[in-house]
Amino acid sequence: MGITGLVSWVKKFHPEVIVHFPNRWASANFTGKKVAIDATLMTNRYHFASRDGPFKGKGEIIGWYNLITEMRAFGVQPIAIWDERGTREWKAPEALKRLTTRANHLARKNHENERLIRLESLREVFKEFQIMSKEEKDIIRAHWETTRFMFMRPEESENENELKLQEHHLKNKIEFSNPLPTPPPTPKRSDHDVPLETVRSGLDKSTNIETAGLPLTPPPTPPLPSGIAEPSKAAQLNSTLSEADSEVIDRVVGMIDSLAPLIQEYRDSQRGTTKKEDEIHLTLGMEGGIVEMEEEIREWIPNKKTTSNAEGQDRSKEEKDKDREEKLEELDYALEELLPLNQISETPRQMALSREEGKIISDILSTPPLPPFKSAYPTLTSKPQSEIATATSEEPSEVYEEDPIERLDNLIKFELPMVKSIYERALDIPSAADHEDCKEFLKVMGVPVLEAKIPYEAEGLASALAKNGLVDYVATEDSDVLAYEGPLLKNISPITSTLSLISGSKLREKLNLTPSEYLDFLILLGTDASPRIPTIGPINALKLIKLYKSIENILNNQPNLIKKLKNSYPSISKENFLKLIYNARKVFKELPLIENFKLELELGLKQEQKEWNEELIENYLKDKHGISFIPKKYEL
């Protein structure tokens, strides 16, 4: 969104062109000023920032109320500008980036769904493990220490005669009273996997299993205590197995049979991090119809019933919401078909969950069993002060560690849902109906509402109004305003942040570039209309522009840049890239005509200058959105 990396570069290398206003709208610079707000972007931000609670789904309305109330309190006049609904062909590259981001969120949400199923299964298996006898646990832990359960059942496709011979061999070795439980489906065996039958045949032989080539569980496994590391101890455990009754053997093998596939599934789920250049992304030519599909979903407005039956209206809305959810599922399925979502890496928070999951498995199966765990939050007993002082000074402080089963429960109930909710919120894109509600509410608040017609966008219309003196600032997080050489006002939300003003014209003067050079410099960084050439950031782009003056000259003199471009975007030729560059130039050079907006803006500002009808607004919020204010007598 906007010019890639521009604002960060300006903050680092040219902070002198940024003016900060820690007092926000209370600053004298804003009194009586008109501020055009990119309302499409702000509504989206409020939507994604909304949390669970009594006002879930009302984040946009509450966000707008707080912002407009604050601005009006200090005599600042807001003007809200929305994008007209519909597809802007020149934004195809940006749409693909947006869909790639959605694919990442989708993959990471699915990753957590799979983790939840696995953790719940592990929880059930470990509950059974906890009630096993000490002898049975010792056997299982000994095999964990020597094999890390890197063994699985032979696949169905293996030679049936071989399977029969193996089964016959096992029956001759051990007599079983009960059949083995059927394990859940497991991944294919790797070269390091040891057949599950090795476990059975090893139950009555004092043989040591070779572990040199076996990979460990991904997280670090604590070293074996000195007592269990002795070969004699492992040999003792193996030698006693032949003396165990068949029920014990069945329970041990059944437990390993249940744990092994789950632990292998955990291993297979590890994705680690991915280098930026190796990240998967949609490119031009492979998107099919998903751009149009997403636009349709974004424009989804439930039809309103004319019936006065409230129950019928609610049912109609539920049906429409269900239809939209089905459309979202179609979109996500199409993304899964286009991109290998299982190759998307974990985020740092997800990697932390994976480390904890692996450590829990390792802690529960460690040998010998760890000492009894203390509660994570021990109850302090009352002791005389002198006794406490003596104990503190003479004895080492006791370290309290939470039981791994409790940690597993915490992972399932709290930590995993918290991470998963991040991606669920990101996938919950606002619909046109959400935007229409905000437009209607702002009109009730007396805020002028304008619409940027296709092919223009809100920041383009706002910049045109600013260049013609009809507004003083353009409030948005979209750095495209700087390409129009407009006054970009950032951080208008949340209300606790410091406002920052960057003037596009002052930035151009500071860089000592002509208008055409300045525009090409920004386009070279990457825009919504054109991709960035890999390895070309602001520093290199500025050097190239000052040397060659235009993007065409740069490409003619630096053919290696085209190779870099094709490596990242195989479907883009030099001619196609220059076409996208032309589209970007056209977007920033051709501003919308403002004559059609002058009268509309003047009428809106006159309406806004009237006294604010607080009662009307409160009644509207209560009746339309179920939002009520706390009466002043109850305020603290």
XYZ file of C-alpha atoms in Angstrom:
636
model
C 0.000 0.000 0.000
C 1.564 3.245 -1.118
C 5.236 3.734 -2.006
C 7.216 0.748 -0.745
C 9.606 1.643 2.086
C 9.454 5.403 1.445
C 8.297 6.670 4.844
C 10.790 4.490 6.742
C 13.604 5.813 4.546
C 12.501 9.427 5.052
C 12.413 8.922 8.832
C 15.961 7.575 8.796
C 17.703 9.808 6.243
C 15.588 12.966 6.051
C 13.799 13.384 9.387
C 14.001 17.155 8.939
C 11.073 17.081 6.493
C 8.787 15.501 9.124
C 6.899 17.683 11.616
C 5.524 15.973 14.724
C 2.500 17.111 16.743
C 2.440 15.297 20.106
C -0.611 17.324 21.181
C -2.432 16.156 18.075
C -5.421 18.301 17.117
C -4.846 20.575 20.115
C -1.907 22.092 18.224
C -2.592 25.611 16.919
C -1.569 24.424 13.432
C -4.884 22.587 13.077
C -7.383 25.046 14.517
C -9.943 25.909 11.854
C -8.198 23.712 9.276
C -9.838 21.251 6.889
C -8.542 17.681 6.852
C -9.469 15.262 4.053
C -9.478 11.702 5.387
C -8.950 8.560 3.299
C -12.136 6.990 4.657
C -11.811 3.686 2.809
C -8.448 3.021 4.403
C -9.489 4.238 7.862
C -12.639 2.099 7.874
C -10.541 -0.946 6.979
C -8.093 -0.160 9.790
C -10.879 0.228 12.334
C -12.419 -3.031 11.149
C -9.222 -5.057 11.541
C -8.408 -3.418 14.872
C -11.749 -4.371 16.445
C -11.568 -7.006 19.177
C -13.942 -9.513 20.696
C -16.403 -8.205 23.244
C -19.838 -6.629 23.491
C -19.130 -4.373 20.501
C -17.567 -7.010 18.270
C -18.133 -5.993 14.648
C -18.705 -2.352 15.597
C -15.060 -1.289 15.614
C -15.542 0.900 12.525
C -18.407 2.877 14.049
C -16.704 3.357 17.425
C -13.401 4.288 15.758
C -15.052 6.954 13.614
C -16.994 8.345 16.565
C -13.823 8.739 18.653
C -11.875 10.370 15.805
C -14.555 12.857 14.734
C -15.368 13.753 18.347
C -11.703 14.540 19.000
C -11.312 16.629 15.842
C -14.492 18.621 16.441
C -13.434 19.331 20.035
C -10.437 21.316 18.730
C -12.153 23.076 15.846
C -10.803 20.834 13.068
C -13.090 20.186 10.087
C -12.974 16.582 8.788
C -13.962 15.580 5.244
C -14.353 11.843 4.566
C -13.489 10.540 1.087
C -14.318 7.002 -0.036
C -13.238 5.057 -3.091
C -16.042 4.290 -5.495
C -16.698 0.555 -5.434
C -15.364 -1.402 -8.368
C -12.186 -2.721 -9.985
C -9.366 -0.386 -10.936
C -7.385 -2.164 -13.636
C -4.198 -0.272 -12.885
C -4.234 -1.725 -9.335
C -3.823 -5.348 -10.474
C -0.295 -5.657 -8.958
C -1.551 -4.333 -5.611
C -4.545 -6.685 -5.720
C -2.183 -9.632 -6.188
C -0.090 -8.510 -3.222
C -3.249 -8.252 -1.150
C -4.329 -11.746 -2.181
C -0.853 -13.120 -1.462
C -1.143 -11.642 2.023
C -4.514 -13.326 2.395
C -2.977 -16.634 1.300
C -0.337 -16.250 4.022
C -2.979 -15.536 6.668
C -5.055 -18.476 5.438
C -2.104 -20.893 5.556
C -1.141 -19.784 9.054
C -4.705 -20.078 10.320
C -4.940 -23.597 8.845
C -1.582 -24.408 10.445
C -3.034 -23.542 13.859
C -6.217 -25.515 13.148
C -4.065 -28.577 12.454
C -2.015 -27.896 15.573
C -5.176 -27.713 17.688
C -6.381 -31.117 16.443
C -2.937 -32.594 17.110
C -2.659 -31.079 20.603
C -6.109 -32.293 21.602
C -5.178 -35.793 20.432
C -1.894 -35.598 22.341
C -3.784 -34.453 25.420
C -6.030 -37.525 25.313
C -3.091 -39.884 24.746
C -1.037 -38.302 27.534
C -4.007 -38.608 29.910
C -3.870 -42.364 29.317
C -0.090 -42.284 29.671
C -0.388 -40.589 33.077
C -2.470 -43.430 34.540
C -0.146 -46.188 33.326
C 1.982 -48.048 35.848
C 5.524 -46.926 36.604
C 6.880 -50.046 34.896
C 4.952 -49.266 31.707
C 6.033 -45.619 31.732
C 9.670 -46.629 32.208
C 9.491 -48.928 29.197
C 7.949 -46.225 27.007
C 10.431 -43.597 28.189
C 13.354 -45.918 27.530
C 12.215 -46.393 23.942
C 11.729 -42.641 23.603
C 15.300 -42.026 24.713
C 16.725 -44.554 22.246
C 14.463 -44.124 19.197
C 12.607 -40.818 19.567
C 9.723 -42.916 18.147
C 11.115 -42.625 14.625
C 9.217 -45.700 13.481
C 5.907 -46.357 11.764
C 3.743 -49.095 10.407
C 4.564 -50.406 6.924
C 2.332 -48.856 4.286
C -0.604 -50.716 2.801
C 1.165 -50.847 -0.553
C 4.062 -52.977 0.765
C 4.387 -56.636 -0.196
C 1.624 -58.609 1.525
C 3.761 -61.747 1.832
C 6.406 -59.775 3.685
C 3.760 -58.472 6.054
C 2.474 -61.990 6.694
C 5.983 -63.224 7.418
C 6.528 -60.341 9.832
C 3.232 -61.032 11.579
C 4.029 -64.767 11.803
C 7.441 -63.938 13.247
C 5.879 -61.650 15.858
C 3.324 -64.244 16.914
C 6.086 -66.767 17.461
C 7.990 -64.284 19.594
C 5.180 -62.909 21.768
C 1.698 -64.094 22.534
C -0.778 -61.224 22.581
C -4.106 -61.291 24.357
C -5.555 -58.267 22.515
C -5.058 -56.892 18.992
C -3.180 -53.630 18.554
C -5.343 -50.526 18.235
C -5.540 -49.125 14.727
C -3.332 -46.019 14.591
C -4.452 -42.808 12.886
C -3.186 -42.172 9.326
C 0.498 -41.332 9.326
C 2.912 -39.659 6.930
C 5.168 -41.733 4.717
C 8.250 -43.184 6.301
C 11.590 -41.503 5.822
C 14.896 -43.309 5.341
C 15.526 -42.988 9.074
C 12.242 -44.544 10.186
C 12.405 -47.800 12.090
C 9.458 -50.196 11.504
C 7.062 -50.445 14.409
C 7.726 -54.187 14.436
C 11.233 -53.399 15.677
C 9.628 -52.268 18.908
C 7.630 -55.483 19.257
C 10.562 -57.749 18.425
C 12.752 -55.755 20.771
C 10.402 -56.264 23.679
C 11.817 -59.726 24.364
C 15.445 -59.206 23.312
C 18.206 -57.371 25.092
C 19.356 -55.510 22.017
C 20.474 -51.927 21.808
C 18.868 -49.892 19.025
C 21.324 -47.821 16.985
C 20.414 -44.116 17.267
C 23.308 -42.356 15.571
C 21.351 -41.517 12.427
C 18.045 -40.683 14.065
C 16.945 -37.039 14.107
C 15.736 -35.775 17.445
C 12.487 -34.024 18.157
C 12.938 -30.492 16.695
C 13.223 -28.647 20.025
C 16.327 -29.299 22.102
C 15.988 -32.462 24.173
C 17.409 -32.281 27.705
C 20.502 -34.488 28.195
C 19.950 -37.862 29.823
C 20.579 -37.967 33.556
C 23.774 -39.805 34.378
C 21.896 -42.736 35.925
C 19.940 -43.636 32.809
C 22.792 -43.041 30.368
C 24.531 -46.226 31.509
C 24.099 -49.093 29.009
C 23.389 -51.484 31.863
C 20.226 -49.565 32.783
C 18.859 -49.653 29.234
C 19.762 -53.321 28.997
C 17.974 -54.004 32.267
C 14.800 -52.378 30.959
C 14.902 -54.398 27.754
C 15.661 -57.659 29.525
C 12.725 -57.283 31.887
C 10.260 -56.918 29.012
C 10.242 -60.610 28.255
C 9.054 -61.199 31.800
C 6.168 -58.736 31.474
C 2.732 -60.156 30.890
C 1.080 -59.772 27.507
C -1.342 -57.095 28.743
C 1.530 -54.853 29.800
C 3.219 -55.368 26.442
C -0.012 -54.603 24.604
C -0.525 -51.405 26.584
C 3.060 -50.278 26.007
C 2.993 -50.968 22.277
C -0.484 -49.460 21.995
C 0.694 -46.270 23.689
C 3.752 -45.988 21.434
C 1.521 -46.783 18.476
C -0.695 -43.824 19.433
C 2.125 -41.394 20.204
C 4.426 -42.069 17.249
C 2.140 -40.760 14.463
C 1.290 -37.613 16.457
C 4.946 -36.879 17.155
C 5.824 -37.522 13.518
C 3.013 -35.190 12.487
C 4.552 -32.564 14.758
C 7.939 -33.054 13.092
C 6.405 -32.778 9.624
C 4.593 -29.575 10.582
C 7.824 -27.684 11.238
C 8.314 -24.999 8.593
C 10.783 -22.606 10.144
C 11.474 -19.287 8.462
C 11.697 -18.415 4.786
C 14.006 -15.907 3.133
C 12.224 -12.917 1.631
C 13.230 -13.889 -1.886
C 11.951 -17.447 -1.378
C 8.490 -16.442 -0.193
C 5.668 -17.586 -2.450
C 3.475 -14.958 -4.064
C 0.907 -14.517 -6.782
C 2.216 -13.033 -10.010
C 0.559 -11.459 -13.007
C -0.954 -14.070 -15.284
C -1.580 -16.775 -12.666
C -4.398 -15.128 -10.735
C -7.278 -16.486 -12.781
C -10.511 -14.824 -11.661
C -9.729 -14.435 -7.974
C -9.154 -10.663 -8.194
C -12.691 -10.216 -9.494
C -13.946 -12.744 -6.933
C -12.405 -10.758 -4.080
C -13.820 -7.487 -5.420
C -17.272 -9.063 -5.523
C -16.934 -10.125 -1.882
C -15.731 -6.671 -0.843
C -18.769 -5.129 -2.528
C -21.205 -7.541 -0.895
C -24.242 -5.641 0.439
C -27.129 -7.707 1.793
C -30.427 -6.772 0.172
C -32.842 -5.279 2.687
C -36.284 -6.814 3.024
C -39.244 -4.501 2.657
C -41.248 -6.499 5.170
C -41.774 -4.940 8.575
C -41.275 -8.276 10.282
C -38.070 -7.822 12.299
C -37.523 -11.562 12.613
C -37.774 -11.901 8.853
C -35.197 -9.138 8.382
C -32.794 -10.817 10.791
C -33.209 -14.119 9.034
C -32.583 -12.444 5.681
C -29.382 -10.875 6.988
C -28.205 -14.227 8.344
C -28.839 -15.823 4.972
C -26.926 -13.068 3.184
C -24.045 -13.331 5.631
C -23.971 -17.080 5.024
C -23.820 -16.483 1.269
C -20.862 -14.147 1.759
C -19.085 -16.708 3.940
C -19.542 -19.291 1.199
C -18.025 -16.860 -1.308
C -15.055 -16.356 1.003
C -14.594 -20.128 1.183
C -14.572 -20.269 -2.624
C -11.929 -17.530 -2.714
C -9.756 -19.320 -0.160
C -10.091 -22.618 -2.016
C -8.989 -20.871 -5.228
C -5.947 -19.466 -3.405
C -5.050 -22.925 -2.105
C -5.197 -24.236 -5.671
C -2.855 -21.498 -6.942
C -0.315 -21.382 -4.122
C 1.328 -24.220 -2.148
C 0.136 -22.982 1.236
C 2.027 -25.733 3.076
C 5.267 -23.955 2.100
C 4.398 -20.719 3.894
C 6.692 -20.283 6.882
C 5.723 -19.799 10.516
C 5.714 -16.386 12.156
C 7.859 -15.877 15.291
C 4.783 -16.349 17.503
C 3.943 -19.598 15.740
C 7.532 -20.788 16.084
C 7.286 -20.112 19.823
C 4.196 -22.346 19.961
C 6.062 -25.072 18.060
C 9.012 -24.896 20.441
C 6.714 -25.164 23.447
C 4.804 -28.066 21.890
C 8.045 -29.963 21.292
C 9.366 -29.213 24.762
C 6.151 -30.466 26.365
C 6.441 -33.751 24.452
C 10.080 -34.066 25.475
C 9.395 -33.224 29.141
C 6.579 -35.755 29.482
C 8.569 -38.548 27.832
C 11.940 -37.780 29.419
C 13.733 -40.572 31.290
C 13.835 -40.965 34.187
C 10.550 -39.243 35.035
C 11.180 -35.693 36.157
C 10.586 -34.946 39.842
C 7.003 -34.090 40.771
C 6.203 -30.699 39.345
C 5.267 -27.842 41.614
C 2.354 -25.601 40.808
C 3.291 -22.649 38.657
C 1.716 -20.452 41.316
C 2.553 -22.046 44.720
C 0.583 -21.132 47.809
C 2.811 -19.369 50.312
C 2.591 -20.701 53.855
C 2.859 -18.270 56.717
C 6.188 -18.559 58.562
C 7.876 -16.343 61.112
C 10.016 -13.659 59.510
C 13.168 -15.051 61.140
C 12.484 -18.538 59.735
C 11.973 -17.126 56.268
C 15.196 -15.146 56.517
C 17.132 -18.220 57.654
C 15.762 -20.387 54.886
C 16.529 -17.731 52.306
C 20.100 -17.225 53.432
C 21.117 -20.855 53.995
C 19.087 -22.886 51.487
C 18.896 -22.517 47.703
C 15.625 -20.979 46.546
C 13.113 -23.514 45.247
C 12.404 -23.263 41.533
C 8.764 -23.739 40.650
C 8.047 -25.258 37.270
C 4.633 -25.862 35.784
C 3.569 -29.413 35.065
C 3.892 -30.167 31.309
C 0.272 -31.370 31.192
C -0.810 -27.997 32.603
C 1.365 -26.298 29.997
C -0.323 -28.387 27.309
C -3.740 -27.304 28.587
C -2.581 -23.690 28.601
C -1.361 -24.065 25.022
C -4.743 -25.440 23.910
C -6.979 -23.046 25.845
C -5.109 -19.746 25.688
C -1.914 -19.402 23.667
C -2.987 -21.167 20.467
C -6.418 -19.439 20.233
C -4.717 -16.083 20.754
C -2.339 -16.629 17.823
C -5.049 -18.150 15.656
C -7.352 -15.160 16.251
C -4.756 -12.861 14.644
C -5.203 -14.596 11.301
C -8.962 -14.999 11.677
C -9.340 -11.242 12.135
C -7.047 -10.554 9.189
C -9.154 -12.831 6.975
C -12.396 -11.125 8.021
C -12.378 -8.442 5.322
C -14.901 -5.587 5.643
C -17.771 -5.618 3.180
C -19.336 -2.736 1.287
C -22.193 -2.899 3.800
C -19.710 -2.041 6.582
C -18.520 0.971 4.590
C -22.090 2.085 3.861
C -22.888 2.013 7.584
C -19.908 4.294 8.263
C -20.903 6.724 5.502
C -24.405 6.966 6.918
C -23.092 7.495 10.448
C -20.677 10.253 9.394
C -23.502 12.074 7.631
C -25.505 11.928 10.872
C -22.464 13.487 12.568
C -22.461 16.261 9.968
C -19.250 15.203 8.220
C -19.066 15.865 4.440
C -18.757 12.560 2.550
C -17.240 12.507 -0.952
C -16.550 9.635 -3.333
C -13.553 9.266 -5.654
C -14.832 7.893 -8.952
C -13.021 5.137 -10.836
C -10.167 5.201 -11.898
C -9.223 7.609 -9.083
C -8.824 6.802 -5.402
C -9.528 8.674 -2.190
C -5.931 9.824 -1.661
C -5.829 11.136 -5.246
C -8.999 13.201 -4.820
C -7.852 14.406 -1.398
C -4.483 15.478 -2.845
C -6.252 17.318 -5.682
C -8.372 19.199 -3.127
C -5.218 20.081 -1.179
C -3.330 21.297 -4.276
C -6.292 23.559 -5.065
C -6.510 24.981 -1.553
C -9.855 23.379 -0.658
C -8.368 21.327 2.198
C -5.212 21.825 4.249
C -4.086 18.268 4.947
C -4.586 14.721 3.641
C -4.974 12.257 6.525
C -4.022 8.697 5.584
C -1.350 6.034 6.064
C -1.024 5.735 2.281
C 2.259 7.319 1.166
C 0.886 7.767 -2.380
C 0.039 11.302 -1.226
C 3.761 12.125 -1.383
C 3.814 11.139 -5.069
C 1.120 13.787 -5.644
C 3.414 16.185 -3.693
C 0.599 16.613 -1.196
C 0.672 17.230 2.598
C 0.549 13.752 4.168
C -0.797 13.656 7.750
C -0.106 10.295 9.413
C -1.090 8.577 12.663
C -4.591 10.035 13.029
C -5.501 6.754 14.733
C -5.229 5.646 17.463
C -5.974 8.840 19.365
C -2.966 8.244 21.629
C -0.423 8.527 18.785
C 1.569 11.584 17.725
C 0.462 13.192 14.460
C 3.199 13.410 11.811
C 3.192 15.699 8.770
C 5.317 15.082 5.667
C 5.128 17.498 2.753
C 5.620 15.839 -0.639
C 6.752 19.083 -2.272
C 9.299 19.762 0.484
C 10.633 16.217 0.171
C 11.137 16.686 -3.574
C 12.988 19.950 -2.989
C 15.161 18.307 -0.347
C 16.129 15.552 -2.792
C 16.884 18.178 -5.467
C 14.856 16.385 -8.144
C 12.670 17.696 -10.941
C 8.956 16.698 -10.784
C 9.445 13.936 -13.394
C 12.622 12.628 -11.714
C 10.926 12.674 -8.316
C 7.947 10.710 -9.631
C 10.146 8.104 -11.329
C 12.196 7.786 -8.135
C 9.054 6.932 -6.158
C 7.673 4.593 -8.834
C 10.983 2.728 -8.886
C 10.426 1.894 -5.205
C 7.209 0.028 -6.026
C 3.614 1.263 -6.014
C 0.093 -0.143 -6.107
C 0.299 0.082 -9.905
C 3.821 -1.244 -10.477
C 6.143 -3.781 -8.794
C 9.524 -3.026 -7.282
C 12.694 -4.317 -8.901
C 14.376 -6.632 -6.359
C 17.346 -5.122 -4.465
C 16.376 -1.600 -5.567
C 15.563 0.312 -2.405
C 15.431 4.090 -1.855
C 19.216 4.541 -1.677
C 19.968 2.736 -4.956
C 16.883 4.158 -6.665
C 17.929 7.722 -5.858
C 21.450 7.109 -7.176
C 20.106 5.619 -10.408
C 17.600 8.427 -10.979
C 20.211 11.132 -10.417
C 22.524 9.336 -12.829
C 20.083 8.379 -15.610
C 17.120 10.783 -15.008
C 14.345 8.307 -15.977
C 13.329 4.663 -15.562
C 13.681 4.003 -19.320
C 17.283 5.218 -19.278
C 18.016 3.124 -16.203
C 16.770 -0.076 -17.860
C 18.662 0.677 -21.087
C 21.905 1.151 -19.185
C 21.388 -1.507 -16.509
C 20.086 -4.647 -18.319
C 20.851 -6.765 -15.244
C 17.861 -5.134 -13.532
C 15.516 -6.735 -16.063
C 17.022 -10.132 -15.193
C 16.361 -9.486 -11.505
C 12.806 -8.498 -12.332
C 12.184 -11.646 -14.382
C 13.605 -13.831 -11.613
C 10.915 -12.551 -9.257
C 8.142 -12.063 -11.818
C 8.719 -14.586 -14.650
C 5.646 -13.434 -16.568
C 6.816 -9.789 -16.782
C 8.885 -8.740 -19.795
C 10.615 -5.391 -20.145
C 7.725 -4.149 -22.297
C 5.138 -5.267 -19.732
C 7.084 -3.644 -16.923
C 7.288 -0.336 -18.799
C 3.544 -0.531 -19.391
C 3.014 -0.799 -15.636
C 5.381 2.142 -15.145
C 3.308 4.157 -17.605
C 0.140 3.269 -15.674
C 1.730 4.441 -12.440
C 2.824 7.749 -13.976
C -0.674 8.287 -15.318
C -2.212 7.668 -11.887
C -0.027 10.281 -10.198
C -0.055 12.865 -12.979
C -3.746 12.883 -13.855
C -5.652 14.204 -10.854
C -9.460 14.193 -10.798
C -11.256 17.394 -11.749
C -12.441 19.125 -8.596
C -15.122 21.347 -10.129
C -17.740 18.668 -9.506
C -16.784 18.482 -5.826
C -16.619 22.194 -4.936
C -20.349 22.696 -4.412
C -20.753 19.343 -2.641
C -17.872 20.184 -0.330
C -19.146 23.693 0.442
C -22.620 22.401 1.310
C -21.144 19.691 3.498
C -18.917 22.118 5.389
C -21.849 24.457 6.015
C -23.814 21.539 7.438
C -20.853 20.545 9.611
C -20.504 24.041 11.064
C -23.958 23.770 12.611
C -24.241 22.838 16.281
C -23.626 19.144 16.843
C -26.809 17.330 17.845
C -25.419 14.975 20.481
C -28.820 13.505 21.330
C -29.487 12.646 17.673
C -26.129 10.876 17.407
C -26.604 8.916 20.629
C -30.083 7.777 19.594
C -28.773 6.747 16.179
C -25.971 4.668 17.718
C -28.354 2.984 20.133
C -31.146 2.266 17.637
C -29.014 1.317 14.622
C -25.970 -0.316 16.217
C -26.929 -1.138 19.808
C -24.201 1.149 21.188
C -25.068 3.078 24.353
C -23.032 5.647 26.249
C -22.476 5.521 30.006
C -24.632 8.222 31.662
C -22.498 10.998 33.088
C -23.696 10.315 36.632
C -21.992 6.894 36.409
C -18.719 8.213 35.011
C -15.707 8.014 37.336
